[in-house]
Tab-separated table of N, CA and C and ligand atoms in Angstrom:
chain	number	residue	atom	x	y	z
F	1	MET	N	2.841	14.320	-19.913
F	1	MET	CA	2.587	13.883	-18.546
F	1	MET	C	2.140	15.069	-17.697
F	2	GLU	N	1.179	14.817	-16.837
F	2	GLU	CA	0.713	15.876	-15.928
F	2	GLU	C	0.801	15.379	-14.486
F	3	ILE	N	1.256	16.227	-13.602
F	3	ILE	CA	1.204	15.934	-12.160
F	3	ILE	C	0.130	16.850	-11.587
F	4	ARG	N	-0.863	16.258	-10.946
F	4	ARG	CA	-1.969	17.069	-10.403
F	4	ARG	C	-2.413	16.470	-9.070
F	5	PRO	N	-3.137	17.252	-8.271
F	5	PRO	CA	-3.673	16.694	-7.029
F	5	PRO	C	-4.677	15.573	-7.327
F	6	TYR	N	-4.746	14.630	-6.419
F	6	TYR	CA	-5.712	13.529	-6.494
F	6	TYR	C	-7.134	14.082	-6.503
F	7	SER	N	-7.992	13.439	-7.286
F	7	SER	CA	-9.425	13.749	-7.152
F	7	SER	C	-10.189	12.443	-6.936
F	8	GLU	N	-11.393	12.553	-6.357
F	8	GLU	CA	-12.146	11.367	-5.940
F	8	GLU	C	-12.313	10.354	-7.077
F	9	SER	N	-12.424	10.843	-8.295
F	9	SER	CA	-12.646	9.928	-9.425
F	9	SER	C	-11.408	9.069	-9.736
F	10	ASP	N	-10.287	9.370	-9.070
F	10	ASP	CA	-9.056	8.583	-9.290
F	10	ASP	C	-9.003	7.327	-8.423
F	11	GLU	N	-9.951	7.161	-7.499
F	11	GLU	CA	-9.770	6.117	-6.476
F	11	GLU	C	-9.538	4.727	-7.079
F	12	GLY	N	-10.360	4.347	-8.030
F	12	GLY	CA	-10.228	3.005	-8.606
F	12	GLY	C	-8.880	2.807	-9.281
F	13	ALA	N	-8.440	3.802	-10.030
F	13	ALA	CA	-7.165	3.690	-10.752
F	13	ALA	C	-5.984	3.669	-9.783
F	14	VAL	N	-6.073	4.461	-8.713
F	14	VAL	CA	-4.981	4.467	-7.731
F	14	VAL	C	-4.914	3.112	-7.018
F	15	ALA	N	-6.067	2.595	-6.609
F	15	ALA	CA	-6.078	1.295	-5.920
F	15	ALA	C	-5.525	0.201	-6.840
F	16	LYS	N	-5.892	0.251	-8.104
F	16	LYS	CA	-5.393	-0.752	-9.064
F	16	LYS	C	-3.868	-0.642	-9.203
F	17	LEU	N	-3.377	0.581	-9.309
F	17	LEU	CA	-1.929	0.788	-9.423
F	17	LEU	C	-1.211	0.250	-8.187
F	18	TRP	N	-1.727	0.561	-7.001
F	18	TRP	CA	-1.045	0.126	-5.770
F	18	TRP	C	-1.077	-1.389	-5.623
F	19	HIS	N	-2.176	-2.025	-6.036
F	19	HIS	CA	-2.204	-3.496	-5.980
F	19	HIS	C	-1.135	-4.076	-6.899
F	20	GLU	N	-0.922	-3.410	-8.036
F	20	GLU	CA	0.074	-3.898	-8.999
F	20	GLU	C	1.503	-3.628	-8.506
F	21	VAL	N	1.729	-2.426	-7.983
F	21	VAL	CA	3.093	-2.018	-7.614
F	21	VAL	C	3.501	-2.564	-6.238
F	22	PHE	N	2.521	-2.722	-5.342
F	22	PHE	CA	2.837	-3.201	-3.981
F	22	PHE	C	2.092	-4.504	-3.690
F	23	PRO	N	2.382	-5.571	-4.441
F	23	PRO	CA	1.617	-6.818	-4.270
F	23	PRO	C	1.822	-7.460	-2.895
F	24	ASP	N	2.956	-7.141	-2.251
F	24	ASP	CA	3.245	-7.753	-0.946
F	24	ASP	C	2.978	-6.792	0.202
F	25	ALA	N	2.179	-5.759	-0.055
F	25	ALA	CA	1.908	-4.774	1.001
F	25	ALA	C	1.256	-5.453	2.194
F	26	PRO	N	1.623	-5.041	3.420
F	26	PRO	CA	0.989	-5.639	4.593
F	26	PRO	C	-0.508	-5.359	4.584
F	27	SER	N	-1.258	-6.243	5.223
F	27	SER	CA	-2.719	-6.176	5.114
F	27	SER	C	-3.296	-4.871	5.645
F	28	TRP	N	-2.553	-4.196	6.569
F	28	TRP	CA	-3.120	-2.938	7.093
F	28	TRP	C	-3.004	-1.790	6.088
F	29	ASN	N	-2.214	-1.964	5.027
F	29	ASN	CA	-2.154	-0.926	3.987
F	29	ASN	C	-3.235	-1.192	2.953
F	30	HIS	N	-4.461	-0.923	3.319
F	30	HIS	CA	-5.598	-1.156	2.435
F	30	HIS	C	-5.769	0.093	1.576
F	31	PRO	N	-5.676	-0.004	0.245
F	31	PRO	CA	-5.655	1.211	-0.577
F	31	PRO	C	-6.821	2.159	-0.340
F	32	GLU	N	-8.053	1.653	-0.408
F	32	GLU	CA	-9.187	2.581	-0.278
F	32	GLU	C	-9.209	3.245	1.097
F	33	THR	N	-8.856	2.487	2.130
F	33	THR	CA	-8.812	3.068	3.475
F	33	THR	C	-7.737	4.157	3.554
F	34	ASP	N	-6.564	3.859	3.025
F	34	ASP	CA	-5.467	4.832	3.102
F	34	ASP	C	-5.777	6.087	2.285
F	35	ILE	N	-6.425	5.912	1.142
F	35	ILE	CA	-6.808	7.066	0.315
F	35	ILE	C	-7.817	7.933	1.068
F	36	ARG	N	-8.862	7.309	1.591
F	36	ARG	CA	-9.929	8.105	2.229
F	36	ARG	C	-9.446	8.785	3.507
F	37	ARG	N	-8.556	8.137	4.212
F	37	ARG	CA	-8.003	8.779	5.404
F	37	ARG	C	-7.158	9.999	4.992
F	38	LYS	N	-6.384	9.834	3.918
F	38	LYS	CA	-5.553	10.959	3.466
F	38	LYS	C	-6.401	12.154	3.049
F	39	LEU	N	-7.583	11.886	2.501
F	39	LEU	CA	-8.425	13.001	2.049
F	39	LEU	C	-8.889	13.883	3.206
F	40	THR	N	-8.731	13.402	4.441
F	40	THR	CA	-9.133	14.196	5.607
F	40	THR	C	-7.982	15.026	6.181
F	41	VAL	N	-6.755	14.796	5.708
F	41	VAL	CA	-5.580	15.509	6.247
F	41	VAL	C	-4.655	15.913	5.092
F	42	GLN	N	-4.520	17.215	4.855
F	42	GLN	CA	-3.617	17.712	3.795
F	42	GLN	C	-3.830	16.965	2.478
F	43	ARG	N	-5.054	16.911	2.051
F	43	ARG	CA	-5.342	16.152	0.830
F	43	ARG	C	-4.667	16.773	-0.394
F	44	ASP	N	-4.356	18.067	-0.302
F	44	ASP	CA	-3.695	18.730	-1.433
F	44	ASP	C	-2.234	18.304	-1.591
F	45	LEU	N	-1.730	17.469	-0.675
F	45	LEU	CA	-0.365	16.943	-0.816
F	45	LEU	C	-0.364	15.502	-1.331
F	46	PHE	N	-1.473	15.088	-1.890
F	46	PHE	CA	-1.593	13.755	-2.503
F	46	PHE	C	-1.675	13.972	-4.024
F	47	PHE	N	-0.664	13.459	-4.743
F	47	PHE	CA	-0.546	13.749	-6.179
F	47	PHE	C	-0.645	12.491	-7.031
F	48	VAL	N	-1.149	12.693	-8.224
F	48	VAL	CA	-1.148	11.612	-9.212
F	48	VAL	C	-0.458	12.120	-10.474
F	49	ALA	N	0.130	11.179	-11.205
F	49	ALA	CA	0.712	11.474	-12.520
F	49	ALA	C	-0.189	10.838	-13.570
F	50	THR	N	-0.500	11.590	-14.600
F	50	THR	CA	-1.325	11.038	-15.678
F	50	THR	C	-0.630	11.255	-17.024
F	51	ILE	N	-0.880	10.318	-17.920
F	51	ILE	CA	-0.474	10.480	-19.315
F	51	ILE	C	-1.752	10.285	-20.114
F	52	GLY	N	-2.212	11.344	-20.735
F	52	GLY	CA	-3.536	11.283	-21.357
F	52	GLY	C	-4.559	10.988	-20.272
F	53	SER	N	-5.404	9.982	-20.501
F	53	SER	CA	-6.426	9.656	-19.500
F	53	SER	C	-5.945	8.570	-18.539
F	54	GLU	N	-4.704	8.122	-18.702
F	54	GLU	CA	-4.210	7.002	-17.880
F	54	GLU	C	-3.472	7.507	-16.640
F	55	LEU	N	-3.849	6.967	-15.483
F	55	LEU	CA	-3.149	7.295	-14.241
F	55	LEU	C	-1.924	6.374	-14.140
F	56	VAL	N	-0.736	6.964	-14.076
F	56	VAL	CA	0.493	6.165	-14.152
F	56	VAL	C	1.366	6.276	-12.907
F	57	GLY	N	1.020	7.147	-11.960
F	57	GLY	CA	1.872	7.273	-10.781
F	57	GLY	C	1.190	8.016	-9.649
F	58	THR	N	1.755	7.844	-8.449
F	58	THR	CA	1.209	8.510	-7.257
F	58	THR	C	2.342	8.921	-6.312
F	59	ALA	N	2.053	9.890	-5.461
F	59	ALA	CA	2.923	10.244	-4.331
F	59	ALA	C	2.038	10.906	-3.278
F	60	MET	N	2.096	10.383	-2.059
F	60	MET	CA	1.247	10.883	-0.968
F	60	MET	C	2.164	11.515	0.082
F	61	ALA	N	2.086	12.830	0.226
F	61	ALA	CA	3.009	13.534	1.126
F	61	ALA	C	2.268	14.193	2.283
F	62	GLY	N	3.047	14.619	3.265
F	62	GLY	CA	2.490	15.349	4.398
F	62	GLY	C	3.587	16.189	5.030
F	63	TYR	N	3.183	17.196	5.794
F	63	TYR	CA	4.144	18.052	6.518
F	63	TYR	C	3.625	18.211	7.935
F	64	ASP	N	4.476	17.866	8.926
F	64	ASP	CA	4.010	17.887	10.317
F	64	ASP	C	4.471	19.126	11.079
F	65	GLY	N	5.035	20.105	10.330
F	65	GLY	CA	5.526	21.313	10.988
F	65	GLY	C	7.007	21.244	11.281
F	66	HIS	N	7.605	20.072	11.090
F	66	HIS	CA	9.051	19.904	11.317
F	66	HIS	C	9.698	19.207	10.127
F	67	ARG	N	9.062	18.137	9.670
F	67	ARG	CA	9.575	17.380	8.528
F	67	ARG	C	8.429	17.052	7.581
F	68	GLY	N	8.807	16.888	6.321
F	68	GLY	CA	7.865	16.329	5.370
F	68	GLY	C	8.098	14.835	5.268
F	69	TRP	N	7.058	14.118	4.901
F	69	TRP	CA	7.165	12.680	4.666
F	69	TRP	C	6.465	12.366	3.357
F	70	VAL	N	6.899	11.312	2.695
F	70	VAL	CA	6.198	10.899	1.484
F	70	VAL	C	6.048	9.380	1.482
F	71	TYR	N	4.901	8.948	1.050
F	71	TYR	CA	4.543	7.530	0.990
F	71	TYR	C	3.958	7.234	-0.392
F	72	TYR	N	3.794	5.963	-0.662
F	72	TYR	CA	3.097	5.524	-1.879
F	72	TYR	C	3.645	6.194	-3.147
F	73	VAL	N	4.982	6.331	-3.199
F	73	VAL	CA	5.593	6.780	-4.454
F	73	VAL	C	5.602	5.553	-5.377
F	74	ALA	N	4.819	5.612	-6.408
F	74	ALA	CA	4.634	4.425	-7.262
F	74	ALA	C	4.435	4.851	-8.703
F	75	VAL	N	5.107	4.144	-9.599
F	75	VAL	CA	4.930	4.384	-11.034
F	75	VAL	C	4.587	3.045	-11.679
F	76	SER	N	3.629	3.071	-12.547
F	76	SER	CA	3.216	1.869	-13.270
F	76	SER	C	4.422	1.243	-13.976
F	77	PRO	N	4.613	-0.077	-13.860
F	77	PRO	CA	5.815	-0.705	-14.445
F	77	PRO	C	6.041	-0.335	-15.903
F	78	LYS	N	4.994	-0.216	-16.677
F	78	LYS	CA	5.237	0.062	-18.104
F	78	LYS	C	5.576	1.534	-18.388
F	79	HIS	N	5.510	2.384	-17.386
F	79	HIS	CA	5.869	3.792	-17.585
F	79	HIS	C	7.120	4.208	-16.822
F	80	ARG	N	7.878	3.212	-16.342
F	80	ARG	CA	9.081	3.558	-15.575
F	80	ARG	C	10.228	3.991	-16.487
F	81	ARG	N	11.208	4.638	-15.871
F	81	ARG	CA	12.409	5.147	-16.546
F	81	ARG	C	12.060	6.177	-17.615
F	82	GLN	N	10.971	6.902	-17.376
F	82	GLN	CA	10.581	7.987	-18.288
F	82	GLN	C	10.444	9.298	-17.526
F	83	GLY	N	10.942	9.332	-16.295
F	83	GLY	CA	10.924	10.566	-15.533
F	83	GLY	C	9.663	10.823	-14.717
F	84	VAL	N	8.753	9.850	-14.677
F	84	VAL	CA	7.497	10.081	-13.938
F	84	VAL	C	7.767	10.172	-12.435
F	85	GLY	N	8.570	9.249	-11.914
F	85	GLY	CA	8.884	9.272	-10.481
F	85	GLY	C	9.582	10.568	-10.091
F	86	THR	N	10.497	11.000	-10.912
F	86	THR	CA	11.210	12.260	-10.642
F	86	THR	C	10.234	13.434	-10.650
F	87	ALA	N	9.334	13.456	-11.612
F	87	ALA	CA	8.361	14.559	-11.695
F	87	ALA	C	7.451	14.580	-10.468
F	88	LEU	N	7.037	13.405	-10.009
F	88	LEU	CA	6.195	13.348	-8.806
F	88	LEU	C	6.959	13.885	-7.594
F	89	MET	N	8.202	13.445	-7.450
F	89	MET	CA	8.992	13.905	-6.303
F	89	MET	C	9.307	15.396	-6.404
F	90	ASN	N	9.551	15.892	-7.613
F	90	ASN	CA	9.782	17.341	-7.774
F	90	ASN	C	8.569	18.126	-7.295
F	91	ARG	N	7.385	17.646	-7.654
F	91	ARG	CA	6.159	18.352	-7.250
F	91	ARG	C	5.987	18.330	-5.732
F	92	VAL	N	6.222	17.157	-5.147
F	92	VAL	CA	6.139	17.043	-3.688
F	92	VAL	C	7.124	18.020	-3.030
F	93	GLU	N	8.346	18.033	-3.517
F	93	GLU	CA	9.371	18.904	-2.927
F	93	GLU	C	8.987	20.382	-3.063
F	94	GLN	N	8.464	20.755	-4.228
F	94	GLN	CA	8.047	22.156	-4.433
F	94	GLN	C	6.956	22.544	-3.443
F	95	GLU	N	5.942	21.680	-3.330
F	95	GLU	CA	4.797	22.012	-2.469
F	95	GLU	C	5.219	22.076	-1.007
F	96	LEU	N	6.075	21.140	-0.588
F	96	LEU	CA	6.525	21.154	0.807
F	96	LEU	C	7.388	22.383	1.081
F	97	THR	N	8.230	22.731	0.130
F	97	THR	CA	9.088	23.910	0.293
F	97	THR	C	8.234	25.162	0.455
F	98	GLN	N	7.167	25.248	-0.356
F	98	GLN	CA	6.280	26.417	-0.251
F	98	GLN	C	5.626	26.519	1.116
F	99	LEU	N	5.453	25.364	1.768
F	99	LEU	CA	4.853	25.365	3.107
F	99	LEU	C	5.885	25.673	4.193
F	100	GLY	N	7.155	25.822	3.810
F	100	GLY	CA	8.208	26.116	4.788
F	100	GLY	C	8.890	24.875	5.330
F	101	CYS	N	8.613	23.734	4.729
F	101	CYS	CA	9.197	22.470	5.209
F	101	CYS	C	10.700	22.438	4.893
F	102	PRO	N	11.563	22.204	5.912
F	102	PRO	CA	13.002	22.251	5.659
F	102	PRO	C	13.615	20.941	5.172
F	103	LYS	N	12.883	19.806	5.325
F	103	LYS	CA	13.510	18.510	4.991
F	103	LYS	C	12.427	17.468	4.761
F	104	LEU	N	12.691	16.615	3.785
F	104	LEU	CA	11.757	15.519	3.478
F	104	LEU	C	12.398	14.194	3.865
F	105	ASN	N	11.680	13.398	4.628
F	105	ASN	CA	12.127	12.054	5.006
F	105	ASN	C	11.286	11.014	4.282
F	106	LEU	N	11.836	9.857	4.087
F	106	LEU	CA	11.055	8.752	3.516
F	106	LEU	C	11.692	7.435	3.919
F	107	GLN	N	10.923	6.391	3.865
F	107	GLN	CA	11.398	5.059	4.215
F	107	GLN	C	11.315	4.149	2.996
F	108	VAL	N	12.327	3.323	2.862
F	108	VAL	CA	12.364	2.324	1.782
F	108	VAL	C	12.803	1.012	2.418
F	109	ARG	N	12.201	-0.075	2.015
F	109	ARG	CA	12.654	-1.367	2.529
F	109	ARG	C	14.109	-1.603	2.104
F	110	THR	N	14.900	-2.148	3.031
F	110	THR	CA	16.339	-2.290	2.757
F	110	THR	C	16.608	-3.166	1.533
F	111	SER	N	15.679	-4.055	1.203
F	111	SER	CA	15.897	-4.961	0.062
F	111	SER	C	15.584	-4.306	-1.285
F	112	HIS	N	14.969	-3.122	-1.276
F	112	HIS	CA	14.544	-2.493	-2.539
F	112	HIS	C	15.669	-1.624	-3.116
F	113	ASN	N	16.689	-2.319	-3.601
F	113	ASN	CA	17.890	-1.598	-4.064
F	113	ASN	C	17.595	-0.634	-5.199
F	114	GLU	N	16.704	-1.014	-6.107
F	114	GLU	CA	16.446	-0.151	-7.268
F	114	GLU	C	15.714	1.118	-6.842
F	115	VAL	N	14.880	0.988	-5.813
F	115	VAL	CA	14.179	2.177	-5.306
F	115	VAL	C	15.177	3.099	-4.605
F	116	ILE	N	16.113	2.498	-3.880
F	116	ILE	CA	17.159	3.289	-3.217
F	116	ILE	C	18.000	4.017	-4.274
F	117	GLU	N	18.293	3.326	-5.374
F	117	GLU	CA	19.053	3.979	-6.460
F	117	GLU	C	18.298	5.176	-7.021
F	118	PHE	N	16.996	5.003	-7.189
F	118	PHE	CA	16.163	6.110	-7.677
F	118	PHE	C	16.298	7.324	-6.750
F	119	TYR	N	16.123	7.099	-5.443
F	119	TYR	CA	16.179	8.241	-4.522
F	119	TYR	C	17.576	8.870	-4.473
F	120	LYS	N	18.601	8.024	-4.539
F	120	LYS	CA	19.964	8.591	-4.553
F	120	LYS	C	20.145	9.469	-5.778
F	121	LYS	N	19.612	9.009	-6.921
F	121	LYS	CA	19.771	9.759	-8.167
F	121	LYS	C	19.150	11.153	-8.061
F	122	ILE	N	18.060	11.247	-7.297
F	122	ILE	CA	17.392	12.550	-7.215
F	122	ILE	C	17.787	13.315	-5.935
F	123	GLY	N	18.895	12.897	-5.310
F	123	GLY	CA	19.472	13.749	-4.273
F	123	GLY	C	19.299	13.307	-2.834
F	124	TYR	N	18.708	12.137	-2.609
F	124	TYR	CA	18.501	11.678	-1.231
F	124	TYR	C	19.713	10.869	-0.778
F	125	THR	N	19.992	10.922	0.527
F	125	THR	CA	21.110	10.161	1.072
F	125	THR	C	20.603	9.232	2.170
F	126	ILE	N	21.288	8.113	2.316
F	126	ILE	CA	20.919	7.160	3.368
F	126	ILE	C	21.354	7.729	4.708
F	127	GLU	N	20.445	7.731	5.671
F	127	GLU	CA	20.743	8.207	7.024
F	127	GLU	C	20.589	7.012	7.946
F	128	GLU	N	21.644	6.667	8.664
F	128	GLU	CA	21.605	5.474	9.515
F	128	GLU	C	20.666	5.707	10.698
F	129	ARG	N	19.528	5.072	10.643
F	129	ARG	CA	18.518	5.177	11.691
F	129	ARG	C	17.853	3.809	11.834
F	130	ILE	N	17.226	3.577	12.966
F	130	ILE	CA	16.315	2.441	13.068
F	130	ILE	C	14.916	3.012	13.018
F	131	SER	N	14.064	2.408	12.221
F	131	SER	CA	12.697	2.892	12.092
F	131	SER	C	11.823	2.189	13.132
F	132	LEU	N	11.186	2.987	13.982
F	132	LEU	CA	10.271	2.411	14.969
F	132	LEU	C	8.856	2.898	14.686
F	133	GLY	N	7.881	2.122	15.072
F	133	GLY	CA	6.495	2.532	14.870
F	133	GLY	C	5.596	1.903	15.909
F	134	LYS	N	4.437	2.481	16.099
F	134	LYS	CA	3.439	1.927	17.025
F	134	LYS	C	2.075	2.080	16.369
F	135	ARG	N	1.399	0.997	16.219
F	135	ARG	CA	0.105	1.035	15.537
F	135	ARG	C	-1.002	1.352	16.548
F	136	PHE	N	-1.814	2.374	16.271
F	136	PHE	CA	-2.938	2.742	17.139
F	136	PHE	C	-4.218	2.024	16.711
F	137	GLU	N	-4.309	1.819	15.426
F	137	GLU	CA	-5.547	1.312	14.836
F	137	GLU	C	-5.723	-0.178	15.135
F	138	LYS	N	-6.936	-0.568	15.497
F	138	LYS	CA	-7.219	-1.991	15.634
F	138	LYS	C	-7.652	-2.531	14.275
F	139	LYS	N	-7.541	-3.827	14.132
F	139	LYS	CA	-7.744	-4.427	12.813
F	139	LYS	C	-9.055	-3.980	12.154
F	140	ASP	N	-10.140	-3.949	12.935
F	140	ASP	CA	-11.434	-3.646	12.309
F	140	ASP	C	-11.672	-2.150	12.099
F	141	ASP	N	-10.874	-1.294	12.765
F	141	ASP	CA	-11.090	0.155	12.648
F	141	ASP	C	-10.993	0.615	11.202
F	142	ARG	N	-10.042	0.032	10.476
F	142	ARG	CA	-9.804	0.545	9.127
F	142	ARG	C	-10.984	0.284	8.204
F	143	LEU	N	-11.808	-0.705	8.549
F	143	LEU	CA	-12.957	-1.005	7.693
F	143	LEU	C	-13.992	0.106	7.742
F	144	SER	N	-13.973	0.902	8.823
F	144	SER	CA	-14.977	1.963	8.940
F	144	SER	C	-14.827	2.997	7.827
F	145	TRP	N	-13.634	3.074	7.229
F	145	TRP	CA	-13.413	4.054	6.171
F	145	TRP	C	-14.082	3.658	4.860
F	146	ILE	N	-14.336	2.387	4.695
F	146	ILE	CA	-14.873	1.948	3.414
F	146	ILE	C	-16.259	1.332	3.533
F	147	SER	N	-16.820	1.299	4.771
F	147	SER	CA	-18.149	0.705	4.915
F	147	SER	C	-19.216	1.765	4.700
W	1	COA	C1	11.080	3.904	-7.725
W	1	COA	C2	10.107	4.357	-8.828
W	1	COA	C3	9.030	5.248	-8.209
W	1	COA	C4	10.903	5.137	-9.888
W	1	COA	O1	9.995	5.671	-10.845
W	1	COA	P1	10.470	6.038	-12.357
W	1	COA	O2	9.393	6.839	-12.975
W	1	COA	O3	10.891	4.811	-13.055
W	1	COA	O4	11.755	6.937	-12.060
W	1	COA	P2	12.494	7.941	-13.073
W	1	COA	O5	12.216	7.553	-14.489
W	1	COA	O6	12.156	9.328	-12.684
W	1	COA	O7	14.026	7.615	-12.717
W	1	COA	C5	14.985	8.641	-12.454
W	1	COA	C6	16.340	8.006	-12.271
W	1	COA	O8	16.342	7.173	-11.081
W	1	COA	C7	17.177	6.032	-11.318
W	1	COA	N1	16.366	4.808	-11.333
W	1	COA	C8	15.031	4.707	-11.497
W	1	COA	N2	14.649	3.415	-11.448
W	1	COA	C9	15.784	2.701	-11.287
W	1	COA	C10	16.049	1.306	-11.186
W	1	COA	N3	15.062	0.385	-11.264
W	1	COA	N4	17.323	0.895	-11.036
W	1	COA	C11	18.342	1.797	-10.953
W	1	COA	N5	18.144	3.146	-11.033
W	1	COA	C12	16.883	3.574	-11.202
W	1	COA	C13	17.805	6.227	-12.687
W	1	COA	O9	19.017	6.932	-12.526
W	1	COA	C14	16.774	7.084	-13.388
W	1	COA	O10	17.295	7.838	-14.458
W	1	COA	P3	17.525	7.141	-15.903
W	1	COA	O11	16.267	6.399	-16.268
W	1	COA	O12	17.804	8.297	-16.805
W	1	COA	O13	18.690	6.206	-15.751
W	1	COA	C15	9.453	3.138	-9.531
W	1	COA	O14	10.472	2.243	-9.963
W	1	COA	C16	8.500	2.379	-8.654
W	1	COA	O15	7.316	2.664	-8.622
W	1	COA	N6	9.006	1.372	-7.936
W	1	COA	C17	8.181	0.528	-7.080
W	1	COA	C18	7.456	1.280	-5.997
W	1	COA	C19	8.208	1.531	-4.771
W	1	COA	O16	8.760	0.589	-4.176
W	1	COA	N7	8.210	2.822	-4.342
W	1	COA	C20	8.913	3.302	-3.223
W	1	COA	C21	8.120	3.354	-1.985
W	1	COA	S1	8.754	4.603	-0.910
């Protein structure tokens, strides 16, 4: 298994993986749009896991100068429980640490118990918070990334 930075030729495989792993993703999480937007900001913190020529996992991280965040941590169902998710998170943690990042935050849906178990296993703890957000993008804006 190799963990390496994303390259443009991975787009189709990453989008296919995300459609498989996140079938109920909200409509604003459009894979190609999210990938292309990430390539404009800290693209070197977007990682893929490969086994041979097959792309089997992803992790998209960022550092805002205070905290690190990670999104799209995903492993192909047939490659789970083989350490791929752990390897992706280890790489993210190493890279963020090198940048001076003191802490990594992430969000998981409360119903995703198995994902919560994964993060607990690798050292994360539940912090009682309410997650708030405000969307800036209008529905059609995201299409500009792929048109
Ligand atoms: C969560 C996920 C990334 C884990 O990837 P993975 O490659 O299977 O994880 P690992 O093999 O590194 O697992 C490490 C440890 O975490 C725990 N773990 C992993 N998956 C688990 C599960 N489904 N149930 C309980 N514990 C689990 C285990 O302790 C495991 O060690 P073990 O296999 O020796 O028992 C993967 O299941 C996934 O893609 N899930 C769906 C996507 C998702 O919702 N991502 C989170 C968005 S933030």
